[in-house]
C-alpha positions as a printed Julia matrix, in Angstrom:
255×3 Matrix{Float64}:
 59.72  126.02  -53.06
 56.97  123.4   -52.79
 53.68  124.31  -51.15
 53.66  121.09  -49.14
 56.16  118.28  -48.84
 55.63  115.28  -46.59
 58.78  113.26  -46.04
 58.98  109.67  -44.77
 55.89  110.15  -42.61
 55.32  107.29  -40.17
 52.66  106.98  -37.5
 52.59  104.23  -34.9
 49.79  103.59  -32.42
 51.27  101.18  -29.92
 52.25   98.11  -31.92
 50.23   99.18  -34.98
 51.87  101.05  -37.84
 49.03  103.13  -39.3
 51.2   104.98  -41.85
 54.64  103.93  -43.07
 57.22  106.03  -44.95
 54.63  108.23  -46.66
 55.85  110.79  -49.18
 53.96  113.43  -51.15
 54.76  116.82  -52.68
 52.49  119.62  -53.87
 53.86  122.44  -55.98
 50.61  124.4   -55.82
 47.16  124.46  -57.44
 46.96  120.67  -57.78
 43.81  118.67  -57.19
 44.97  115.3   -55.89
 43.24  112.33  -54.27
 44.41  109.99  -51.53
 42.5   106.72  -51.77
 42.6   103.23  -50.34
 40.4   100.64  -48.6
 38.85  101.31  -45.21
 41.52  101.38  -42.51
 44.31  102.12  -44.98
 45.57  105.14  -43.01
 44.18  107.95  -45.15
 42.54  110.0   -42.41
 45.6   109.47  -40.21
 47.67  111.24  -42.89
 45.2   114.13  -42.86
 45.16  114.26  -39.06
 48.95  114.55  -39.01
 49.01  117.13  -41.79
 46.46  119.32  -39.99
 48.18  119.07  -36.61
 45.83  116.72  -34.77
 48.55  114.07  -34.46
 52.28  114.4   -34.07
 54.02  111.88  -36.34
 56.21  109.14  -34.91
 58.76  109.88  -37.62
 59.16  112.07  -40.68
 58.56  115.71  -41.46
 55.85  117.95  -42.9
 57.09  121.11  -44.59
 54.49  123.7   -45.56
 55.61  126.82  -47.4
 59.19  126.09  -46.36
 58.48  125.59  -42.66
 58.1   122.38  -40.66
 54.7   122.05  -39.0
 55.58  119.03  -36.84
 54.64  119.81  -33.25
 52.3   122.67  -34.16
 48.77  122.76  -32.78
 45.82  122.55  -35.23
 45.06  126.29  -34.93
 48.7   127.1   -35.72
 48.59  124.89  -38.81
 45.36  126.61  -39.84
 46.97  130.01  -39.41
 49.73  128.93  -41.81
 47.16  128.2   -44.52
 45.9   124.61  -44.18
 42.16  124.08  -43.68
 40.15  120.88  -43.64
 36.77  119.21  -43.48
 36.02  115.94  -41.71
 34.64  112.56  -42.7
 31.89  113.04  -40.11
 30.56  116.59  -40.31
 31.72  118.67  -37.36
 29.59  121.79  -37.16
 28.44  123.64  -34.07
 24.79  122.63  -34.23
 23.6   125.09  -31.6
 25.03  128.06  -33.5
 23.62  129.54  -36.7
 25.28  128.89  -40.03
 26.6   132.46  -40.0
 28.11  132.04  -36.54
 29.71  128.75  -37.59
 31.59  130.63  -40.28
 32.36  133.62  -38.07
 33.8   131.59  -35.2
 36.17  129.71  -37.5
 38.08  132.95  -38.06
 38.74  133.7   -34.41
 42.06  131.85  -34.48
 43.47  135.04  -36.0
 41.79  137.81  -34.04
 43.15  141.28  -34.43
 42.09  142.33  -30.94
 42.73  141.29  -27.34
 40.39  140.08  -24.63
 40.4   143.61  -23.22
 39.25  144.99  -26.55
 36.43  142.44  -26.43
 35.43  143.33  -22.86
 35.35  147.07  -23.51
 34.08  146.91  -27.11
 36.92  149.07  -28.41
 37.2   150.35  -31.97
 39.68  147.54  -32.69
 37.13  145.0   -31.52
 34.3   146.51  -33.58
 36.49  146.69  -36.69
 37.68  143.1   -36.22
 34.16  141.75  -35.8
 32.94  143.66  -38.85
 35.74  142.17  -40.93
 34.96  138.65  -39.7
 31.28  139.07  -40.54
 32.06  140.51  -43.97
 34.34  137.56  -44.79
 31.72  135.09  -43.58
 28.94  136.66  -45.65
 31.17  136.8   -48.73
 31.92  133.07  -48.48
 28.3   132.16  -47.78
 27.12  134.19  -50.74
 29.74  132.62  -53.02
 28.57  129.13  -52.05
 24.88  130.11  -52.37
 24.22  129.57  -48.67
 22.7   132.96  -47.84
 19.15  131.54  -47.41
 20.45  129.45  -44.5
 22.55  131.97  -42.54
 20.17  132.11  -39.58
 19.42  128.38  -39.52
 20.98  125.83  -37.16
 23.02  123.27  -39.14
 21.23  120.33  -37.49
 17.99  121.47  -39.13
 19.45  121.52  -42.65
 19.62  118.77  -45.29
 22.84  116.75  -45.2
 24.08  118.13  -48.52
 23.72  121.7   -47.27
 25.58  120.82  -44.08
 28.47  119.59  -46.22
 28.54  122.9   -48.06
 28.52  124.8   -44.77
 31.51  122.79  -43.57
 33.37  123.55  -46.8
 32.43  127.24  -46.45
 33.83  127.25  -42.93
 37.13  125.83  -44.17
 37.32  128.38  -46.98
 36.64  131.27  -44.62
 40.17  131.0   -43.2
 41.53  131.68  -46.71
 43.66  128.53  -47.01
 46.35  127.77  -49.55
 45.69  124.03  -49.07
 42.23  122.58  -48.53
 41.92  119.01  -47.19
 38.58  117.36  -47.93
 37.99  114.12  -46.02
 35.33  112.12  -47.89
 33.21  115.11  -48.94
 30.74  112.89  -50.84
 30.04  110.58  -47.88
 26.32  110.27  -47.24
 25.26  112.3   -50.28
 22.67  111.19  -52.84
 23.51  111.14  -56.56
 22.16  114.64  -57.19
 24.16  116.07  -54.29
 27.28  114.24  -55.49
 26.97  115.83  -58.93
 26.55  119.26  -57.3
 29.57  118.58  -55.08
 31.76  117.76  -58.08
 30.83  121.03  -59.75
 31.35  122.92  -56.48
 34.85  121.55  -55.97
 35.76  122.36  -59.58
 34.53  125.91  -59.02
 36.36  126.3   -55.71
 39.61  125.03  -57.22
 39.4   127.6   -60.01
 37.8   130.53  -58.19
 39.9   130.39  -55.02
 43.07  129.34  -56.85
 44.02  126.84  -54.16
 45.43  123.34  -53.89
 42.91  120.66  -52.95
 43.81  117.27  -51.49
 40.91  114.92  -50.98
 40.12  111.51  -49.54
 37.19  109.94  -51.3
 35.69  106.46  -51.73
 33.38  107.34  -54.6
 35.52  106.8   -57.66
 33.19  108.84  -59.86
 34.15  111.89  -57.78
 37.86  111.11  -57.86
 37.94  110.39  -61.6
 35.93  113.53  -62.39
 38.15  115.87  -60.4
 41.69  114.65  -59.86
 44.64  114.58  -62.2
 46.8   112.64  -59.77
 45.95  109.89  -57.31
 47.96  108.29  -54.52
 46.87  104.92  -53.14
 47.73  103.48  -49.74
 46.86  100.14  -48.16
 47.64   99.14  -44.57
 49.55  102.42  -44.26
 51.87  101.67  -47.2
 51.84  103.48  -50.56
 51.08  100.96  -53.3
 50.5   103.19  -56.33
 50.63  106.75  -57.61
 49.65  108.15  -60.99
 46.91  109.46  -63.23
 43.32  108.21  -62.92
 43.82  105.95  -65.93
 47.0   104.45  -64.49
 45.41  103.85  -61.11
 42.26  102.34  -62.59
 44.3    99.65  -64.33
 46.91   99.04  -61.66
 46.83   95.38  -60.5
 48.04   96.27  -56.98
 45.14   98.71  -56.58
 42.62   96.19  -57.91
 44.0    93.59  -55.49
 43.76   95.99  -52.53
 40.12   96.8   -53.25
 38.81   93.52  -54.63
 41.15   90.73  -53.52
 43.44   88.28  -55.33
 40.68   86.35  -57.06
 39.75   89.41  -59.11
 43.24   89.95  -60.59
């Protein structure tokens, strides 16, 4: 059974077809990239996969079960976590609380347990905090646990967002342009971090990224879309020399 299989995925917004007949399959533990020019439909694919959009057509099967129609928190509970192109952290909460709150989709206690501070509530909160601290320590973020994200350097904010996604213990991690806005030193650190996460957490990673140095350093397979249509799929070497990909990025005169 495949970890994830997307079949004939199509997304229309009014008269615009953002994604057309998209297919992909993950067996598990891959590190794959989805690339394409701006407006190609990449983030739309991620939004559908993570439950933010319901597709116009097609199916998404994760661990043998269709996720079409599920809410984002239900998709997360199944084992799909993501980051966003524009960092979405709760800036008025500490780094620790950002990681803690991400786990509340799967609380082991009721609202009554919370109101009366029952043993179940105390045990649940202790477990959530332990998980959060474990993730923060693994990603070397412990010096920042009491800081507000808005006061941290951009590269650290990216790491916090990745930590938050990992805290839900996903089988599939979606990274939407993780290198966006980072300087060269932070990009190098990010590459090493993603390599470490892939190995240490033993998970599948699917990433959207415009910086080809990141894609070529990390991914063994790349899928390319343009105007919502898949135009190429293969190894980094195959993609780098594909005339359709060069045309999509640079135009006809460069072929």
